[in-house]
Amino acid sequence: MAFKENILATYKDESTALGEIRQSAKKQLESLELPTRKNENWKFTNVKALDKNIYSLQKSTLSADQLTSVEIEGLDAYKIFLVNGVFDIENSVLPVQNKITVSTMVEALADESVLAYFNQNVDTGKELFSAVSTALFKDGYFIKVEKSAVLDKPVIVYHINDATTSEVVSLPRNLILVEENAQATIIESFHTEGQKASLTNAVTEIFSGVSSNVAYYKLQNEVNTASHIGTTEVTIKDNAIFNAYTFTLNGDIVRNNLNFKLDGEHIEAHMYGLYMIDGKTHVDNHTVADHLKPNCFSNELYKGIMDDSSNGVFNGIVFVRPDAQKTNAFQSNKNILLTDTAKVNAKPQLEIWADDVSCSHGCTIGQLDQDAIFFFRQRGISELKAKKLLLEAFAIEVVNYVKVDAVKDYLAKIIHEKLG
């Protein structure tokens, strides 16, 4: 398997505590293969195409101007640039604030207290891409917001792959710790320069402490040759509020794994997602809301618009464990197909082992409402304009949950442009 062999060639032994974790992941990786459609979790996503590319870990030659060209207009935020998965300190703008730590992942893991959190919820025994990340990552970012601290403005992480001269893979490995009563907004934005094939294999672990408040954004608007396999593992403690937002607007093969572990009582957790794709883009959103303890609330809203020959996948699972009485969990997935060649596969799931709960899930797949189009045309609005208005209204419902104005404007502009 070319993908695994090329990546494994970069492995080096380390005689450290981190090195032992890496070595264990490498041994597991050697016995794993690229997932196929026989694997239930990858039933609707074929990643065999990744084996055709000769990905390499390499340094970037992008200039500072090329990096800053991807910045979101009007966003007042601290900035981290990860270029080919490596922290670019020179061009980053980091917070200088008491009880706030932002550093490279390599620096952070030299601290045993940070290493104790590393790889806690990542399944390297079954997931090849997670094993690759653990064994072979070069860098990433670390953010810590200490007890009762409030990050005074968002931190945005610009992930940029330099695919201008050759096929590149980046392996950003990230860790976010938000302690008791702390608050933070973290934004990740993914970009690729160049038209060579690229792959981002990202793993992010987030620990949201007691009574914390965290907002986490993932923005994907890549070139057509950029693939993305991303796993975000979130552990949430008592009385915390956690909001996750995932927006996928372009790319090649995109797989987003978002896993919530509600490990406390009186937690409020939300997942919002929008995938709006065309061409031959394939987007697969896999979500898990795992309720371990009683008196918690989770809500999930994902919407998709598929045009041309694009493919969308939504697989959301809600687990309610035996001790998680009085759980409220809701899941909704809605999709619009604009052509006969566009596809979507939806698989909402509930697995409940408690009896005093209120849970529901639902999925819709269809085309634009012809009665609504007729309503607009009766009022002198063209059919094309009517379709655009309906699609924009469908998509904006998710965007309106965004709390950062500059990000909301950025997304609304892209959606407007994609609709012509």
Tab-separated table of C-alpha atoms in Angstrom:
chain	number	residue	atom	x	y	z
A	1	MET	CA	0.000	0.000	0.000
A	2	ALA	CA	1.801	3.088	-1.288
A	3	PHE	CA	0.155	5.519	1.110
A	4	LYS	CA	1.224	3.664	4.256
A	5	GLU	CA	4.675	2.704	2.977
A	6	ASN	CA	5.565	6.261	1.983
A	7	ILE	CA	4.481	7.656	5.341
A	8	LEU	CA	6.111	4.901	7.424
A	9	ALA	CA	9.446	5.599	5.742
A	10	THR	CA	9.642	8.836	7.730
A	11	TYR	CA	9.352	7.156	11.156
A	12	LYS	CA	12.243	7.575	13.619
A	13	ASP	CA	12.649	5.989	17.047
A	14	GLU	CA	12.657	8.289	20.090
A	15	SER	CA	13.798	7.290	23.583
A	16	THR	CA	11.202	9.414	25.363
A	17	ALA	CA	7.753	8.949	26.888
A	18	LEU	CA	6.267	10.383	23.688
A	19	GLY	CA	8.502	8.051	21.702
A	20	GLU	CA	6.963	5.058	23.454
A	21	ILE	CA	3.470	6.239	22.456
A	22	ARG	CA	4.644	6.733	18.894
A	23	GLN	CA	6.247	3.288	18.787
A	24	SER	CA	3.059	1.634	20.008
A	25	ALA	CA	1.054	3.445	17.330
A	26	LYS	CA	3.603	2.450	14.671
A	27	LYS	CA	3.228	-1.234	15.564
A	28	GLN	CA	-0.534	-0.919	15.314
A	29	LEU	CA	-0.204	0.959	12.025
A	30	GLU	CA	1.844	-1.837	10.462
A	31	SER	CA	-1.112	-4.214	10.772
A	32	LEU	CA	-3.719	-1.756	9.463
A	33	GLU	CA	-4.819	-1.196	5.882
A	34	LEU	CA	-6.675	1.629	4.194
A	35	PRO	CA	-10.354	1.210	5.091
A	36	THR	CA	-12.638	-0.175	2.399
A	37	ARG	CA	-16.379	-0.091	1.933
A	38	LYS	CA	-16.570	-3.440	3.718
A	39	ASN	CA	-15.821	-1.464	6.878
A	40	GLU	CA	-19.196	-0.238	8.182
A	41	ASN	CA	-17.758	3.143	9.219
A	42	TRP	CA	-16.425	3.696	5.678
A	43	LYS	CA	-19.306	2.085	3.795
A	44	PHE	CA	-20.075	5.163	1.700
A	45	THR	CA	-16.552	6.576	1.305
A	46	ASN	CA	-13.874	5.094	-0.936
A	47	VAL	CA	-10.379	6.299	-0.011
A	48	LYS	CA	-8.570	3.953	-2.403
A	49	ALA	CA	-7.792	6.976	-4.586
A	50	LEU	CA	-5.414	8.224	-1.884
A	51	ASP	CA	-3.138	5.272	-2.685
A	52	LYS	CA	-2.551	6.592	-6.202
A	53	ASN	CA	-0.747	9.698	-4.978
A	54	ILE	CA	2.879	9.798	-3.827
A	55	TYR	CA	2.424	12.027	-0.808
A	56	SER	CA	5.488	13.319	1.006
A	57	LEU	CA	6.184	15.333	4.141
A	58	GLN	CA	8.055	18.405	2.995
A	59	LYS	CA	8.989	21.948	3.893
A	60	SER	CA	7.090	24.840	2.365
A	61	THR	CA	8.431	27.653	0.207
A	62	LEU	CA	5.363	29.880	0.571
A	63	SER	CA	6.001	33.543	1.289
A	64	ALA	CA	4.511	35.539	4.148
A	65	ASP	CA	2.225	37.303	1.655
A	66	GLN	CA	0.898	33.954	0.417
A	67	LEU	CA	0.141	32.918	3.981
A	68	THR	CA	-1.668	36.099	4.958
A	69	SER	CA	-3.711	36.057	1.740
A	70	VAL	CA	-5.998	33.411	3.268
A	71	GLU	CA	-6.943	35.517	6.290
A	72	ILE	CA	-10.624	36.165	6.946
A	73	GLU	CA	-11.439	39.799	6.303
A	74	GLY	CA	-12.409	41.807	9.357
A	75	LEU	CA	-11.672	39.044	11.878
A	76	ASP	CA	-10.071	40.338	15.057
A	77	ALA	CA	-8.279	37.251	16.351
A	78	TYR	CA	-4.967	35.799	17.386
A	79	LYS	CA	-3.402	33.894	14.481
A	80	ILE	CA	-1.584	30.598	14.176
A	81	PHE	CA	-0.186	29.486	10.820
A	82	LEU	CA	0.438	25.772	10.348
A	83	VAL	CA	2.200	25.249	7.023
A	84	ASN	CA	2.365	21.639	5.843
A	85	GLY	CA	1.436	20.763	9.406
A	86	VAL	CA	4.304	22.702	11.012
A	87	PHE	CA	3.814	25.698	13.328
A	88	ASP	CA	5.094	28.903	11.669
A	89	ILE	CA	6.003	31.031	14.693
A	90	GLU	CA	7.427	33.887	12.649
A	91	ASN	CA	4.126	34.761	10.967
A	92	SER	CA	1.807	33.850	13.851
A	93	VAL	CA	0.357	36.383	16.301
A	94	LEU	CA	-0.069	34.777	19.718
A	95	PRO	CA	-1.876	36.023	22.832
A	96	VAL	CA	0.113	37.579	25.647
A	97	GLN	CA	-2.380	37.076	28.431
A	98	ASN	CA	-2.255	35.657	31.924
A	99	LYS	CA	-3.405	32.035	32.211
A	100	ILE	CA	-3.337	31.564	28.416
A	101	THR	CA	-0.726	29.340	26.782
A	102	VAL	CA	-0.314	28.873	23.034
A	103	SER	CA	2.671	26.952	21.707
A	104	THR	CA	3.826	24.365	19.218
A	105	MET	CA	2.733	20.816	19.968
A	106	VAL	CA	6.345	19.642	20.106
A	107	GLU	CA	7.186	22.173	22.814
A	108	ALA	CA	4.029	21.424	24.800
A	109	LEU	CA	4.580	17.656	24.911
A	110	ALA	CA	7.916	18.139	26.669
A	111	ASP	CA	5.764	18.876	29.748
A	112	GLU	CA	4.593	15.669	31.447
A	113	SER	CA	1.353	17.323	32.605
A	114	VAL	CA	0.441	18.009	28.963
A	115	LEU	CA	1.594	14.595	27.765
A	116	ALA	CA	-0.880	13.044	30.220
A	117	TYR	CA	-3.737	14.328	28.033
A	118	PHE	CA	-2.183	13.254	24.735
A	119	ASN	CA	-3.819	10.402	22.800
A	120	GLN	CA	-6.342	9.675	25.556
A	121	ASN	CA	-9.344	9.165	23.269
A	122	VAL	CA	-7.704	8.410	19.918
A	123	ASP	CA	-8.275	4.897	18.556
A	124	THR	CA	-4.944	3.973	16.979
A	125	GLY	CA	-5.740	0.259	17.135
A	126	LYS	CA	-8.583	0.422	14.606
A	127	GLU	CA	-8.230	3.686	12.693
A	128	LEU	CA	-5.314	3.823	10.253
A	129	PHE	CA	-5.391	7.598	9.890
A	130	SER	CA	-5.304	8.122	13.663
A	131	ALA	CA	-2.400	5.690	13.940
A	132	VAL	CA	-0.536	7.588	11.219
A	133	SER	CA	-1.044	10.828	13.126
A	134	THR	CA	0.124	9.452	16.474
A	135	ALA	CA	3.186	7.692	15.114
A	136	LEU	CA	4.386	10.250	12.608
A	137	PHE	CA	3.101	13.775	13.287
A	138	LYS	CA	5.759	16.489	13.054
A	139	ASP	CA	4.000	19.335	14.825
A	140	GLY	CA	0.709	21.057	15.528
A	141	TYR	CA	-0.610	23.560	18.041
A	142	PHE	CA	-1.318	23.490	21.771
A	143	ILE	CA	-3.755	25.850	23.507
A	144	LYS	CA	-4.396	25.978	27.239
A	145	VAL	CA	-6.899	28.281	28.915
A	146	GLU	CA	-6.445	27.964	32.652
A	147	LYS	CA	-9.083	27.918	35.371
A	148	SER	CA	-11.509	30.900	35.234
A	149	ALA	CA	-9.603	32.560	32.378
A	150	VAL	CA	-11.392	34.051	29.374
A	151	LEU	CA	-9.655	34.219	26.004
A	152	ASP	CA	-10.272	37.857	25.106
A	153	LYS	CA	-10.685	37.151	21.380
A	154	PRO	CA	-10.740	34.060	19.160
A	155	VAL	CA	-7.686	32.092	18.123
A	156	ILE	CA	-7.776	31.187	14.437
A	157	VAL	CA	-5.537	28.479	13.053
A	158	TYR	CA	-4.812	28.731	9.339
A	159	HIS	CA	-3.806	25.290	8.030
A	160	ILE	CA	-2.048	25.787	4.685
A	161	ASN	CA	-0.664	23.033	2.476
A	162	ASP	CA	1.982	23.937	-0.104
A	163	ALA	CA	1.155	21.750	-3.103
A	164	THR	CA	2.742	24.023	-5.689
A	165	THR	CA	5.536	21.634	-6.749
A	166	SER	CA	4.683	18.139	-5.470
A	167	GLU	CA	2.082	16.027	-3.724
A	168	VAL	CA	2.133	16.833	-0.027
A	169	VAL	CA	0.713	15.354	3.164
A	170	SER	CA	0.444	17.275	6.433
A	171	LEU	CA	-0.122	15.668	9.825
A	172	PRO	CA	-1.141	18.423	12.253
A	173	ARG	CA	-1.638	17.073	15.765
A	174	ASN	CA	-3.412	19.467	18.118
A	175	LEU	CA	-4.450	19.661	21.759
A	176	ILE	CA	-6.817	22.161	23.402
A	177	LEU	CA	-7.295	22.318	27.196
A	178	VAL	CA	-10.007	24.631	28.529
A	179	GLU	CA	-10.118	24.331	32.299
A	180	GLU	CA	-12.843	24.898	34.888
A	181	ASN	CA	-14.950	28.058	34.362
A	182	ALA	CA	-12.783	29.096	31.398
A	183	GLN	CA	-13.995	30.347	28.010
A	184	ALA	CA	-12.487	30.134	24.529
A	185	THR	CA	-13.296	30.345	20.826
A	186	ILE	CA	-11.058	28.351	18.479
A	187	ILE	CA	-11.358	28.504	14.681
A	188	GLU	CA	-9.600	26.222	12.196
A	189	SER	CA	-9.499	27.237	8.534
A	190	PHE	CA	-8.046	24.915	5.878
A	191	HIS	CA	-6.415	25.994	2.611
A	192	THR	CA	-4.111	24.657	-0.110
A	193	GLU	CA	-1.799	26.582	-2.424
A	194	GLY	CA	-1.096	24.892	-5.760
A	195	GLN	CA	-2.872	22.250	-7.828
A	196	LYS	CA	-0.875	19.144	-6.959
A	197	ALA	CA	-2.686	16.539	-4.862
A	198	SER	CA	-2.578	17.177	-1.128
A	199	LEU	CA	-3.821	15.422	1.992
A	200	THR	CA	-4.426	16.807	5.453
A	201	ASN	CA	-4.574	14.102	8.119
A	202	ALA	CA	-5.496	16.097	11.237
A	203	VAL	CA	-6.216	14.925	14.773
A	204	THR	CA	-7.409	17.387	17.422
A	205	GLU	CA	-8.129	16.526	21.044
A	206	ILE	CA	-10.216	18.946	23.119
A	207	PHE	CA	-10.858	18.803	26.871
A	208	SER	CA	-13.640	21.100	28.068
A	209	GLY	CA	-13.546	21.423	31.861
A	210	VAL	CA	-16.267	21.844	34.488
A	211	SER	CA	-18.490	24.875	33.750
A	212	SER	CA	-16.367	25.857	30.750
A	213	ASN	CA	-17.735	27.446	27.578
A	214	VAL	CA	-16.080	26.511	24.289
A	215	ALA	CA	-16.861	27.288	20.654
A	216	TYR	CA	-14.943	25.305	18.022
A	217	TYR	CA	-15.147	26.065	14.289
A	218	LYS	CA	-13.879	24.075	11.314
A	219	LEU	CA	-13.944	25.858	7.942
A	220	GLN	CA	-13.081	23.913	4.789
A	221	ASN	CA	-12.960	25.681	1.429
A	222	GLU	CA	-10.183	23.847	-0.372
A	223	VAL	CA	-9.098	23.385	-3.985
A	224	ASN	CA	-10.474	20.423	-5.939
A	225	THR	CA	-7.264	18.391	-5.492
A	226	ALA	CA	-7.151	18.695	-1.693
A	227	SER	CA	-8.304	15.765	0.455
A	228	HIS	CA	-8.903	15.903	4.194
A	229	ILE	CA	-9.220	13.233	6.864
A	230	GLY	CA	-9.925	14.909	10.185
A	231	THR	CA	-10.716	13.544	13.640
A	232	THR	CA	-11.795	15.759	16.534
A	233	GLU	CA	-12.157	14.080	19.932
A	234	VAL	CA	-14.001	16.195	22.527
A	235	THR	CA	-14.362	15.359	26.232
A	236	ILE	CA	-16.878	17.559	28.072
A	237	LYS	CA	-17.264	17.808	31.856
A	238	ASP	CA	-20.098	18.861	34.214
A	239	ASN	CA	-22.106	22.033	33.526
A	240	ALA	CA	-20.054	22.876	30.438
A	241	ILE	CA	-21.367	24.357	27.186
A	242	PHE	CA	-19.715	23.206	23.970
A	243	ASN	CA	-20.613	24.317	20.437
A	244	ALA	CA	-19.008	22.819	17.322
A	245	TYR	CA	-19.450	24.200	13.797
A	246	THR	CA	-18.307	22.379	10.642
A	247	PHE	CA	-18.574	24.035	7.221
A	248	THR	CA	-17.380	22.161	4.130
A	249	LEU	CA	-17.632	24.111	0.872
A	250	ASN	CA	-15.083	22.500	-1.451
A	251	GLY	CA	-12.382	19.846	-1.714
A	252	ASP	CA	-11.735	16.378	-3.133
A	253	ILE	CA	-12.323	13.596	-0.570
A	254	VAL	CA	-13.284	15.033	2.812
A	255	ARG	CA	-13.970	12.991	5.942
A	256	ASN	CA	-14.842	14.739	9.225
A	257	ASN	CA	-15.028	12.656	12.412
A	258	LEU	CA	-16.477	14.660	15.308
A	259	ASN	CA	-16.822	12.702	18.548
A	260	PHE	CA	-18.356	14.123	21.738
A	261	LYS	CA	-17.976	12.350	25.074
A	262	LEU	CA	-20.419	13.918	27.550
A	263	ASP	CA	-18.645	12.833	30.714
A	264	GLY	CA	-20.571	14.785	33.348
A	265	GLU	CA	-23.985	16.082	34.320
A	266	HIS	CA	-25.901	19.155	33.099
A	267	ILE	CA	-23.858	19.476	29.903
A	268	GLU	CA	-25.171	21.370	26.888
A	269	ALA	CA	-23.569	20.323	23.592
A	270	HIS	CA	-24.371	21.394	20.031
A	271	MET	CA	-23.107	20.259	16.629
A	272	TYR	CA	-23.881	22.419	13.604
A	273	GLY	CA	-22.816	21.461	10.094
A	274	LEU	CA	-23.229	22.574	6.491
A	275	TYR	CA	-21.802	20.829	3.451
A	276	MET	CA	-22.427	22.643	0.189
A	277	ILE	CA	-20.570	20.930	-2.639
A	278	ASP	CA	-20.420	20.538	-6.402
A	279	GLY	CA	-18.219	18.966	-9.091
A	280	LYS	CA	-16.992	15.567	-7.885
A	281	THR	CA	-16.386	16.576	-4.284
A	282	HIS	CA	-17.108	13.870	-1.713
A	283	VAL	CA	-17.863	14.866	1.900
A	284	ASP	CA	-18.453	12.381	4.725
A	285	ASN	CA	-19.513	13.707	8.150
A	286	HIS	CA	-19.356	11.148	10.970
A	287	THR	CA	-20.548	12.361	14.370
A	288	VAL	CA	-20.886	10.749	17.795
A	289	ALA	CA	-22.647	12.155	20.868
A	290	ASP	CA	-21.876	9.717	23.688
A	291	HIS	CA	-23.961	10.415	26.804
A	292	LEU	CA	-22.275	8.779	29.789
A	293	LYS	CA	-24.049	10.501	32.686
A	294	PRO	CA	-27.557	11.836	33.445
A	295	ASN	CA	-29.226	15.211	32.914
A	296	CYS	CA	-27.482	16.274	29.700
A	297	PHE	CA	-28.631	17.834	26.454
A	298	SER	CA	-27.183	17.395	22.966
A	299	ASN	CA	-28.492	18.798	19.714
A	300	GLU	CA	-27.283	18.229	16.182
A	301	LEU	CA	-28.228	20.017	12.959
A	302	TYR	CA	-26.477	19.162	9.680
A	303	LYS	CA	-27.577	20.353	6.256
A	304	GLY	CA	-26.289	19.460	2.805
A	305	ILE	CA	-26.634	20.833	-0.730
A	306	MET	CA	-25.243	18.584	-3.469
A	307	ASP	CA	-24.795	19.770	-7.061
A	308	ASP	CA	-23.286	18.231	-10.225
A	309	SER	CA	-21.833	14.765	-9.422
A	310	SER	CA	-20.939	15.471	-5.822
A	311	ASN	CA	-21.517	13.014	-2.978
A	312	GLY	CA	-22.560	13.730	0.583
A	313	VAL	CA	-22.574	11.373	3.562
A	314	PHE	CA	-24.001	11.930	7.021
A	315	ASN	CA	-23.623	9.261	9.706
A	316	GLY	CA	-24.586	10.511	13.165
A	317	ILE	CA	-24.776	8.292	16.236
A	318	VAL	CA	-26.199	9.161	19.653
A	319	PHE	CA	-25.311	6.790	22.479
A	320	VAL	CA	-27.264	6.971	25.736
A	321	ARG	CA	-25.518	4.794	28.314
A	322	PRO	CA	-27.344	3.002	31.169
A	323	ASP	CA	-26.454	5.695	33.735
A	324	ALA	CA	-27.486	8.570	31.450
A	325	GLN	CA	-31.084	8.952	32.627
A	326	LYS	CA	-32.995	12.142	31.789
A	327	THR	CA	-30.975	12.648	28.630
A	328	ASN	CA	-32.331	14.960	25.937
A	329	ALA	CA	-30.723	14.263	22.570
A	330	PHE	CA	-31.860	15.458	19.170
A	331	GLN	CA	-30.441	14.942	15.718
A	332	SER	CA	-31.535	16.377	12.370
A	333	ASN	CA	-30.042	15.978	8.896
A	334	LYS	CA	-31.586	17.685	5.846
A	335	ASN	CA	-30.352	17.424	2.258
A	336	ILE	CA	-31.140	18.917	-1.151
A	337	LEU	CA	-30.051	17.287	-4.412
A	338	LEU	CA	-29.822	19.692	-7.341
A	339	THR	CA	-29.103	17.156	-10.103
A	340	ASP	CA	-29.875	13.552	-10.958
A	341	THR	CA	-26.166	12.690	-10.635
A	342	ALA	CA	-25.658	14.120	-7.135
A	343	LYS	CA	-25.942	11.656	-4.256
A	344	VAL	CA	-26.323	11.596	-0.514
A	345	ASN	CA	-26.249	8.726	1.969
A	346	ALA	CA	-27.679	9.451	5.402
A	347	LYS	CA	-27.624	7.180	8.418
A	348	PRO	CA	-28.872	8.797	11.642
A	349	GLN	CA	-28.701	6.413	14.601
A	350	LEU	CA	-29.816	6.184	18.235
A	351	GLU	CA	-28.536	3.539	20.646
A	352	ILE	CA	-30.261	3.855	24.017
A	353	TRP	CA	-29.713	1.797	27.177
A	354	ALA	CA	-31.671	4.094	29.544
A	355	ASP	CA	-35.449	4.348	29.920
A	356	ASP	CA	-36.076	7.913	31.141
A	357	VAL	CA	-34.937	9.884	28.100
A	358	SER	CA	-36.227	12.130	25.326
A	359	CYS	CA	-34.428	11.424	22.066
A	360	SER	CA	-35.240	11.824	18.398
A	361	HIS	CA	-33.551	11.784	15.036
A	362	GLY	CA	-34.646	12.544	11.511
A	363	CYS	CA	-33.397	12.852	7.968
A	364	THR	CA	-34.798	14.369	4.787
A	365	ILE	CA	-33.523	14.076	1.228
A	366	GLY	CA	-35.226	15.816	-1.660
A	367	GLN	CA	-35.211	18.530	-4.282
A	368	LEU	CA	-36.346	22.121	-4.218
A	369	ASP	CA	-40.025	22.680	-3.497
A	370	GLN	CA	-41.698	23.416	-6.840
A	371	ASP	CA	-44.649	25.085	-5.091
A	372	ALA	CA	-42.263	27.551	-3.454
A	373	ILE	CA	-40.630	28.280	-6.811
A	374	PHE	CA	-44.067	28.818	-8.343
A	375	PHE	CA	-44.910	31.216	-5.473
A	376	PHE	CA	-41.877	33.365	-6.308
A	377	ARG	CA	-42.538	33.297	-10.063
A	378	GLN	CA	-46.087	34.539	-9.494
A	379	ARG	CA	-44.491	37.617	-7.966
A	380	GLY	CA	-42.250	38.377	-10.919
A	381	ILE	CA	-39.106	36.622	-9.676
A	382	SER	CA	-37.275	34.495	-12.236
A	383	GLU	CA	-36.945	30.747	-11.703
A	384	LEU	CA	-33.156	31.034	-11.345
A	385	LYS	CA	-33.461	33.792	-8.758
A	386	ALA	CA	-36.173	31.850	-6.898
A	387	LYS	CA	-33.953	28.758	-6.653
A	388	LYS	CA	-31.068	30.860	-5.390
A	389	LEU	CA	-33.217	32.480	-2.701
A	390	LEU	CA	-34.538	29.127	-1.503
A	391	LEU	CA	-31.086	27.532	-1.369
A	392	GLU	CA	-29.588	30.517	0.389
A	393	ALA	CA	-32.339	30.442	3.019
A	394	PHE	CA	-31.791	26.700	3.491
A	395	ALA	CA	-28.057	27.145	4.070
A	396	ILE	CA	-28.181	30.342	6.114
A	397	GLU	CA	-30.180	28.643	8.871
A	398	VAL	CA	-26.971	26.888	9.948
A	399	VAL	CA	-24.771	29.959	9.391
A	400	ASN	CA	-27.010	32.008	11.674
A	401	TYR	CA	-25.860	29.918	14.651
A	402	VAL	CA	-22.328	31.266	14.171
A	403	LYS	CA	-21.429	33.702	16.952
A	404	VAL	CA	-18.376	35.369	15.341
A	405	ASP	CA	-19.630	38.102	12.991
A	406	ALA	CA	-16.613	38.101	10.655
A	407	VAL	CA	-16.860	34.322	10.224
A	408	LYS	CA	-20.600	34.573	9.610
A	409	ASP	CA	-20.017	37.232	6.911
A	410	TYR	CA	-17.212	35.160	5.376
A	411	LEU	CA	-19.435	32.084	5.083
A	412	ALA	CA	-22.446	34.038	3.820
A	413	LYS	CA	-20.292	35.579	1.087
A	414	ILE	CA	-18.955	32.215	-0.087
A	415	ILE	CA	-22.434	30.698	-0.105
A	416	HIS	CA	-23.775	33.643	-2.089
A	417	GLU	CA	-20.952	33.309	-4.637
A	418	LYS	CA	-21.391	29.532	-4.969
A	419	LEU	CA	-25.049	30.066	-5.792
A	420	GLY	CA	-24.073	32.266	-8.690
